[in-house]
Amino acid sequence: MDEGHVLSSPKHRRNCRERNGEENKSRKYSDAEDNFLINEGDSSMSRYELPVVGTCYDEWRLCKSTTFEPTPRQRLVMEAAERAIDAGLFYNVDVNAAVAKDLGVTKEQLARNTERVDGGDFAYDVYFARSAVEAIRHHRKLVAAAQALAFQPGDKVGALIFNDGKRNTGMVVTKVGPDGIELEMEGKRAGKPIGLRSNVGAVAYAIATAFDRGARKDTYEEFKLARLRHTAGALTTKVAERLALFGAHELGEAEFLAALIRPESMSQPVYQALQSMEEPLDQAVARGEDCSASFDAIHGEVERLLDASPWTMHPDYGCVLASEVEDLDRQAMAAPAG
């Protein structure tokens, strides 16, 4: 984990309820990840090919950059490497073997350039593919942390202990990068003013370490939840609290808040949980029950969040992205009857 660097001193209305639900922590901070590559769409290549002789490094040169766009050939290797990582494999020899089996790599491909490179060109190819996958996951974790923490200049962070083990107290954010990941902060170290440049991932680690060493009272997860509640506001926070408390799912309040703050990109499970929450609210209104102002506010907020989401409940297709309904209709029309 990077440490802080010292700068200087000083859609449609959801109308089909009957099919709802039928479809489809580490110590420091959560390492839960989606399979970002595999879920982005199928690769246009189905057969593995080695890079052209002598071009492997140049082909993968930008693999850790946030602007890296893999070719179909690279994506094929990256997806296989990701599957190996998700299977719990760590050592290069194990990952290489799994990718080779996954992609049906031939003996000839495995043997190419083994006299000059340990594992040959294939192992070199997989090494870069794995690096690209890990870089994507690391960056997306930083993005998620930046969105959850949503720092602004003037925000108080409190005590931080980075990898150097030194205690920094009274830290306050003074500058935030355009993507919310890079930060500059000011505070004190050993009673003297100090300025630090860091990123949200390192700050998350520093908060957790400070808690472990008794330098602060809140854990990172507690700090993050407080930040999410602050960003979401009282009404959205109430919705998230109810979803986490009464929902039949594994998501917690922090996960719900992170999704509800940006409802236009919420996941299907969050959408379905919201629908499950809305149904009894709708039923109470239909029965003419005397609803309080608080009830009406919660009901209205749930409706707002559902309307802002990208999902819809369709009588034929179930819970699907609203943007996909027209394509699904065309496919249904083109399908033979019977």
CSV table of C-alpha atoms in Angstrom, one decimal:
chain,number,residue,atom,x,y,z
A,1,MET,CA,0.0,0.0,0.0
A,2,ASP,CA,1.3,3.5,-0.9
A,3,GLU,CA,1.9,5.8,1.9
A,4,GLY,CA,1.5,9.5,2.2
A,5,HIS,CA,4.2,11.7,0.7
A,6,VAL,CA,5.4,14.7,2.7
A,7,LEU,CA,5.0,17.9,0.7
A,8,SER,CA,6.4,20.6,3.0
A,9,SER,CA,5.9,22.0,6.5
A,10,PRO,CA,2.7,24.2,6.4
A,11,LYS,CA,-37.2,4.9,-17.4
A,12,HIS,CA,-40.2,3.3,-17.3
A,13,ARG,CA,-42.5,3.1,-14.2
A,14,ARG,CA,-41.9,-0.3,-12.6
A,15,ASN,CA,-45.3,-2.0,-13.2
A,16,CYS,CA,-44.7,-5.8,-13.1
A,17,ARG,CA,-44.3,-6.9,-9.6
A,18,GLU,CA,-45.3,-10.5,-9.7
A,19,ARG,CA,-41.9,-11.7,-11.1
A,20,ASN,CA,-39.8,-9.7,-8.6
A,21,GLY,CA,-36.8,-11.7,-7.4
A,22,GLU,CA,-37.3,-14.7,-9.7
A,23,GLU,CA,-34.7,-13.7,-12.2
A,24,ASN,CA,-31.9,-13.6,-12.7
A,25,LYS,CA,-14.3,-8.0,5.0
A,26,SER,CA,-10.9,-7.7,4.9
A,27,ARG,CA,-9.4,-6.1,8.1
A,28,LYS,CA,-8.4,-2.9,6.3
A,29,TYR,CA,-11.2,-2.4,3.8
A,30,SER,CA,-13.3,-4.6,1.6
A,31,ASP,CA,-11.5,-6.5,-1.1
A,32,ALA,CA,-14.7,-7.7,-2.8
A,33,GLU,CA,-14.5,-7.3,-6.5
A,34,ASP,CA,-16.6,-8.0,-9.5
A,35,ASN,CA,-15.2,-9.7,-12.6
A,36,PHE,CA,-14.8,-6.5,-14.5
A,37,LEU,CA,-13.2,-7.9,-17.7
A,38,ILE,CA,-15.4,-10.9,-18.2
A,39,ASN,CA,-18.6,-8.9,-17.7
A,40,GLU,CA,-17.6,-6.3,-20.3
A,41,GLY,CA,-18.6,-8.5,-23.2
A,42,ASP,CA,-17.2,-11.5,-25.0
A,43,SER,CA,-13.9,-11.3,-26.8
A,44,SER,CA,-14.0,-11.4,-30.5
A,45,MET,CA,-11.2,-14.0,-30.5
A,46,SER,CA,-11.8,-17.6,-29.4
A,47,ARG,CA,-8.4,-19.2,-30.1
A,48,TYR,CA,-5.2,-18.2,-28.4
A,49,GLU,CA,-2.3,-16.8,-30.4
A,50,LEU,CA,1.1,-15.7,-29.1
A,51,PRO,CA,2.2,-12.1,-29.8
A,52,VAL,CA,4.4,-11.6,-32.8
A,53,VAL,CA,8.0,-12.6,-31.9
A,54,GLY,CA,9.9,-9.8,-30.1
A,55,THR,CA,6.8,-7.6,-29.7
A,56,CYS,CA,5.4,-8.8,-26.3
A,57,TYR,CA,6.7,-6.0,-24.2
A,58,ASP,CA,5.8,-3.3,-26.7
A,59,GLU,CA,2.3,-4.8,-27.0
A,60,TRP,CA,1.7,-4.7,-23.2
A,61,ARG,CA,3.8,-1.6,-22.5
A,62,LEU,CA,0.7,0.4,-21.2
A,63,CYS,CA,-1.0,-2.5,-19.5
A,64,LYS,CA,-1.0,-0.7,-16.1
A,65,SER,CA,-2.2,2.6,-17.5
A,66,THR,CA,-5.8,3.7,-16.8
A,67,THR,CA,-6.1,4.4,-20.6
A,68,PHE,CA,-5.0,0.9,-21.6
A,69,GLU,CA,-7.4,-0.6,-24.2
A,70,PRO,CA,-6.6,-4.3,-24.8
A,71,THR,CA,-6.8,-5.8,-28.2
A,72,PRO,CA,-9.1,-8.9,-28.7
A,73,ARG,CA,-6.0,-11.1,-28.4
A,74,GLN,CA,-5.0,-9.4,-25.1
A,75,ARG,CA,-8.5,-9.5,-23.8
A,76,LEU,CA,-8.7,-13.3,-24.3
A,77,VAL,CA,-5.5,-13.8,-22.2
A,78,MET,CA,-6.7,-11.3,-19.6
A,79,GLU,CA,-10.0,-13.0,-19.2
A,80,ALA,CA,-8.3,-16.4,-18.7
A,81,ALA,CA,-5.9,-14.9,-16.2
A,82,GLU,CA,-8.7,-13.3,-14.3
A,83,ARG,CA,-10.5,-16.7,-14.1
A,84,ALA,CA,-7.3,-18.2,-12.7
A,85,ILE,CA,-6.9,-15.4,-10.1
A,86,ASP,CA,-10.6,-15.8,-9.1
A,87,ALA,CA,-10.0,-19.5,-8.6
A,88,GLY,CA,-7.5,-18.6,-5.9
A,89,LEU,CA,-4.3,-19.2,-7.8
A,90,PHE,CA,-1.4,-17.0,-6.9
A,91,TYR,CA,2.0,-18.4,-8.0
A,92,ASN,CA,3.0,-17.7,-11.6
A,93,VAL,CA,3.6,-21.3,-12.4
A,94,ASP,CA,0.0,-22.2,-11.2
A,95,VAL,CA,-1.6,-19.3,-13.0
A,96,ASN,CA,0.4,-20.1,-16.2
A,97,ALA,CA,-0.8,-23.7,-16.1
A,98,ALA,CA,-4.4,-22.7,-15.6
A,99,VAL,CA,-4.4,-20.2,-18.4
A,100,ALA,CA,-2.7,-22.7,-20.7
A,101,LYS,CA,-5.4,-25.3,-20.0
A,102,ASP,CA,-8.2,-22.7,-20.2
A,103,LEU,CA,-7.0,-21.4,-23.6
A,104,GLY,CA,-5.9,-24.8,-25.1
A,105,VAL,CA,-2.4,-23.5,-25.6
A,106,THR,CA,-0.3,-26.0,-27.8
A,107,LYS,CA,3.0,-27.5,-26.9
A,108,GLU,CA,4.6,-25.5,-29.6
A,109,GLN,CA,3.3,-22.3,-28.2
A,110,LEU,CA,4.5,-23.2,-24.7
A,111,ALA,CA,7.9,-24.0,-26.0
A,112,ARG,CA,8.6,-20.8,-27.9
A,113,ASN,CA,11.5,-18.8,-26.6
A,114,THR,CA,11.9,-20.8,-23.4
A,115,GLU,CA,15.7,-20.8,-23.9
A,116,ARG,CA,15.7,-17.0,-23.4
A,117,VAL,CA,12.7,-16.4,-21.1
A,118,ASP,CA,11.7,-18.4,-18.1
A,119,GLY,CA,8.4,-20.0,-19.2
A,120,GLY,CA,8.9,-18.7,-22.7
A,121,ASP,CA,6.8,-16.1,-24.6
A,122,PHE,CA,3.6,-17.6,-23.3
A,123,ALA,CA,4.6,-17.0,-19.6
A,124,TYR,CA,5.7,-13.5,-20.5
A,125,ASP,CA,2.3,-12.9,-22.2
A,126,VAL,CA,0.4,-14.2,-19.1
A,127,TYR,CA,2.6,-12.1,-16.8
A,128,PHE,CA,1.5,-8.9,-18.5
A,129,ALA,CA,-2.1,-10.0,-18.8
A,130,ARG,CA,-2.2,-10.7,-15.1
A,131,SER,CA,-0.6,-7.3,-14.4
A,132,ALA,CA,-3.2,-5.6,-16.5
A,133,VAL,CA,-6.1,-7.4,-14.6
A,134,GLU,CA,-4.6,-6.5,-11.3
A,135,ALA,CA,-4.1,-2.9,-12.4
A,136,ILE,CA,-7.7,-2.6,-13.5
A,137,ARG,CA,-9.0,-4.0,-10.2
A,138,HIS,CA,-6.7,-1.8,-8.2
A,139,HIS,CA,-7.9,1.3,-10.0
A,140,ARG,CA,-11.5,0.4,-9.7
A,141,LYS,CA,-11.1,-0.1,-6.0
A,142,LEU,CA,-9.6,3.4,-5.8
A,143,VAL,CA,-12.5,4.8,-7.8
A,144,ALA,CA,-15.0,3.1,-5.5
A,145,ALA,CA,-13.2,4.4,-2.5
A,146,ALA,CA,-13.1,7.9,-3.9
A,147,GLN,CA,-16.8,7.8,-4.6
A,148,ALA,CA,-17.6,6.5,-1.2
A,149,LEU,CA,-15.5,9.0,0.7
A,150,ALA,CA,-16.3,11.9,-1.6
A,151,PHE,CA,-13.7,14.2,0.0
A,152,GLN,CA,-13.9,17.9,-0.4
A,153,PRO,CA,-11.3,20.6,0.7
A,154,GLY,CA,-11.9,21.2,4.4
A,155,ASP,CA,-13.0,17.7,5.3
A,156,LYS,CA,-11.5,16.4,8.5
A,157,VAL,CA,-9.9,13.0,8.3
A,158,GLY,CA,-8.3,12.8,11.8
A,159,ALA,CA,-5.3,10.6,12.8
A,160,LEU,CA,-3.5,8.7,10.1
A,161,ILE,CA,-0.6,6.2,10.3
A,162,PHE,CA,0.9,5.2,6.9
A,163,ASN,CA,3.5,2.5,6.2
A,164,ASP,CA,6.2,4.6,7.7
A,165,GLY,CA,4.6,4.1,11.1
A,166,LYS,CA,4.6,7.8,12.0
A,167,ARG,CA,1.5,9.3,13.6
A,168,ASN,CA,-0.1,12.2,11.8
A,169,THR,CA,-2.9,14.0,13.7
A,170,GLY,CA,-5.6,16.4,12.9
A,171,MET,CA,-5.4,15.7,9.2
A,172,VAL,CA,-7.6,17.9,7.0
A,173,VAL,CA,-8.1,17.7,3.2
A,174,THR,CA,-6.8,20.7,1.4
A,175,LYS,CA,-7.0,19.7,-2.2
A,176,VAL,CA,-8.7,16.9,-4.2
A,177,GLY,CA,-7.8,15.7,-7.6
A,178,PRO,CA,-10.3,15.8,-10.5
A,179,ASP,CA,-11.2,12.1,-10.1
A,180,GLY,CA,-11.3,12.2,-6.3
A,181,ILE,CA,-8.5,9.7,-5.9
A,182,GLU,CA,-5.5,12.0,-5.3
A,183,LEU,CA,-5.5,14.1,-2.2
A,184,GLU,CA,-3.4,16.7,-0.4
A,185,MET,CA,-3.8,17.1,3.4
A,186,GLU,CA,-2.4,19.2,6.2
A,187,GLY,CA,-2.0,18.3,9.9
A,188,LYS,CA,0.6,17.7,12.5
A,189,ARG,CA,3.4,15.2,13.2
A,190,ALA,CA,5.2,15.3,16.5
A,191,GLY,CA,3.5,18.7,17.1
A,192,LYS,CA,4.9,20.3,13.9
A,193,PRO,CA,2.8,21.3,10.9
A,194,ILE,CA,3.0,18.9,8.0
A,195,GLY,CA,1.6,18.6,4.5
A,196,LEU,CA,1.0,15.2,2.8
A,197,ARG,CA,0.1,14.1,-0.7
A,198,SER,CA,-1.6,10.7,-0.9
A,199,ASN,CA,-4.5,8.8,-2.4
A,200,VAL,CA,-7.8,7.4,-1.1
A,201,GLY,CA,-6.5,3.8,-1.0
A,202,ALA,CA,-3.5,4.8,1.2
A,203,VAL,CA,-5.7,6.9,3.4
A,204,ALA,CA,-8.1,4.0,3.9
A,205,TYR,CA,-5.1,1.9,5.0
A,206,ALA,CA,-3.8,4.7,7.2
A,207,ILE,CA,-7.2,5.1,9.0
A,208,ALA,CA,-7.3,1.4,9.7
A,209,THR,CA,-3.8,1.3,10.9
A,210,ALA,CA,-4.4,4.3,13.2
A,211,PHE,CA,-7.4,2.5,14.7
A,212,ASP,CA,-5.4,-0.7,15.2
A,213,ARG,CA,-2.7,1.2,17.1
A,214,GLY,CA,-5.2,3.2,19.2
A,215,ALA,CA,-4.6,6.5,17.5
A,216,ARG,CA,-8.3,6.9,16.6
A,217,LYS,CA,-11.7,5.6,17.8
A,218,ASP,CA,-13.3,4.7,14.5
A,219,THR,CA,-12.5,1.9,12.0
A,220,TYR,CA,-12.2,2.6,8.3
A,221,GLU,CA,-15.6,1.0,7.7
A,222,GLU,CA,-17.2,3.2,10.3
A,223,PHE,CA,-15.5,6.3,8.8
A,224,LYS,CA,-16.6,5.3,5.3
A,225,LEU,CA,-20.2,4.7,6.5
A,226,ALA,CA,-20.3,8.2,8.1
A,227,ARG,CA,-19.0,9.7,4.9
A,228,LEU,CA,-21.6,7.9,2.8
A,229,ARG,CA,-24.4,9.0,5.1
A,230,HIS,CA,-23.2,12.6,4.9
A,231,THR,CA,-23.1,12.4,1.0
A,232,ALA,CA,-26.5,10.6,0.7
A,233,GLY,CA,-28.5,12.8,3.1
A,234,ALA,CA,-30.9,11.8,5.8
A,235,LEU,CA,-33.8,10.5,3.6
A,236,THR,CA,-31.6,8.2,1.3
A,237,THR,CA,-29.8,7.0,4.4
A,238,LYS,CA,-33.1,6.0,6.0
A,239,VAL,CA,-33.9,3.9,2.9
A,240,ALA,CA,-30.5,2.3,3.0
A,241,GLU,CA,-30.9,1.5,6.7
A,242,ARG,CA,-34.2,-0.2,6.1
A,243,LEU,CA,-32.9,-2.2,3.1
A,244,ALA,CA,-29.9,-3.4,5.2
A,245,LEU,CA,-32.0,-4.2,8.2
A,246,PHE,CA,-35.0,-6.0,6.7
A,247,GLY,CA,-33.9,-7.2,3.3
A,248,ALA,CA,-33.3,-10.9,2.6
A,249,HIS,CA,-29.8,-10.3,1.0
A,250,GLU,CA,-26.2,-10.0,1.9
A,251,LEU,CA,-25.6,-6.3,1.2
A,252,GLY,CA,-25.0,-3.9,4.1
A,253,GLU,CA,-25.9,-0.3,4.6
A,254,ALA,CA,-22.6,1.0,3.1
A,255,GLU,CA,-23.2,-1.0,-0.1
A,256,PHE,CA,-26.7,0.2,-0.4
A,257,LEU,CA,-25.7,3.8,0.2
A,258,ALA,CA,-22.9,3.7,-2.4
A,259,ALA,CA,-25.5,2.4,-4.9
A,260,LEU,CA,-28.3,4.8,-4.0
A,261,ILE,CA,-26.0,7.9,-4.2
A,262,ARG,CA,-25.7,7.0,-7.9
A,263,PRO,CA,-29.0,5.3,-8.7
A,264,GLU,CA,-28.4,5.6,-12.5
A,265,SER,CA,-25.7,2.9,-12.1
A,266,MET,CA,-27.2,0.7,-9.4
A,267,SER,CA,-26.8,-3.0,-9.7
A,268,GLN,CA,-29.7,-5.4,-10.3
A,269,PRO,CA,-29.7,-6.8,-6.7
A,270,VAL,CA,-30.0,-3.3,-5.3
A,271,TYR,CA,-32.9,-2.5,-7.7
A,272,GLN,CA,-34.7,-5.7,-6.7
A,273,ALA,CA,-34.2,-5.0,-3.0
A,274,LEU,CA,-35.8,-1.5,-3.6
A,275,GLN,CA,-38.7,-3.1,-5.4
A,276,SER,CA,-39.2,-5.5,-2.5
A,277,MET,CA,-39.3,-2.5,-0.2
A,278,GLU,CA,-41.7,-0.6,-2.4
A,279,GLU,CA,-44.4,-3.3,-2.6
A,280,PRO,CA,-45.6,-3.2,1.0
A,281,LEU,CA,-45.5,0.6,0.8
A,282,ASP,CA,-47.7,0.6,-2.3
A,283,GLN,CA,-50.1,-1.9,-0.7
A,284,ALA,CA,-50.4,0.4,2.4
A,285,VAL,CA,-51.4,3.3,0.1
A,286,ALA,CA,-53.8,1.1,-1.8
A,287,ARG,CA,-55.6,0.1,1.4
A,288,GLY,CA,-56.0,3.7,2.3
A,289,GLU,CA,-54.1,3.5,5.5
A,290,ASP,CA,-53.4,6.8,7.2
A,291,CYS,CA,-49.8,7.4,6.3
A,292,SER,CA,-47.6,9.8,8.1
A,293,ALA,CA,-45.4,12.4,6.5
A,294,SER,CA,-42.4,10.2,7.2
A,295,PHE,CA,-44.0,7.3,5.4
A,296,ASP,CA,-44.8,9.5,2.4
A,297,ALA,CA,-41.2,10.8,2.3
A,298,ILE,CA,-39.8,7.3,2.4
A,299,HIS,CA,-42.3,6.1,-0.2
A,300,GLY,CA,-41.4,9.0,-2.5
A,301,GLU,CA,-37.7,8.5,-2.1
A,302,VAL,CA,-38.0,4.8,-3.0
A,303,GLU,CA,-40.0,5.7,-6.1
A,304,ARG,CA,-37.4,8.3,-7.1
A,305,LEU,CA,-34.6,5.8,-6.8
A,306,LEU,CA,-36.4,3.2,-8.8
A,307,ASP,CA,-37.2,5.7,-11.6
A,308,ALA,CA,-33.6,6.8,-11.7
A,309,SER,CA,-32.2,3.3,-12.0
A,310,PRO,CA,-31.3,1.6,-15.3
A,311,TRP,CA,-33.5,-1.4,-14.6
A,312,THR,CA,-37.2,-2.3,-15.3
A,313,MET,CA,-39.5,-5.2,-14.6
A,314,HIS,CA,-40.9,-6.5,-17.9
A,315,PRO,CA,-43.9,-8.9,-18.0
A,316,ASP,CA,-42.1,-11.2,-20.4
A,317,TYR,CA,-38.4,-10.7,-19.7
A,318,GLY,CA,-38.4,-10.1,-15.9
A,319,CYS,CA,-35.8,-7.8,-14.4
A,320,VAL,CA,-33.8,-6.4,-17.3
A,321,LEU,CA,-32.0,-3.2,-18.3
A,322,ALA,CA,-34.5,-0.7,-19.7
A,323,SER,CA,-32.1,0.0,-22.6
A,324,GLU,CA,-32.2,-3.6,-23.6
A,325,VAL,CA,-36.0,-4.0,-23.9
A,326,GLU,CA,-36.3,-2.9,-27.6
A,327,ASP,CA,-33.6,-5.4,-28.6
A,328,LEU,CA,-35.3,-8.1,-26.6
A,329,ASP,CA,-38.6,-7.3,-28.3
A,330,ARG,CA,-37.0,-7.5,-31.8
A,331,GLN,CA,-35.5,-10.9,-30.9
A,332,ALA,CA,-38.8,-12.1,-29.6
A,333,MET,CA,-40.5,-11.0,-32.8
A,334,ALA,CA,-37.9,-12.7,-35.0
A,335,ALA,CA,-38.1,-16.0,-33.0
A,336,PRO,CA,-40.2,-18.7,-34.7
A,337,ALA,CA,-43.5,-19.3,-33.0
A,338,GLY,CA,-44.1,-22.4,-30.9
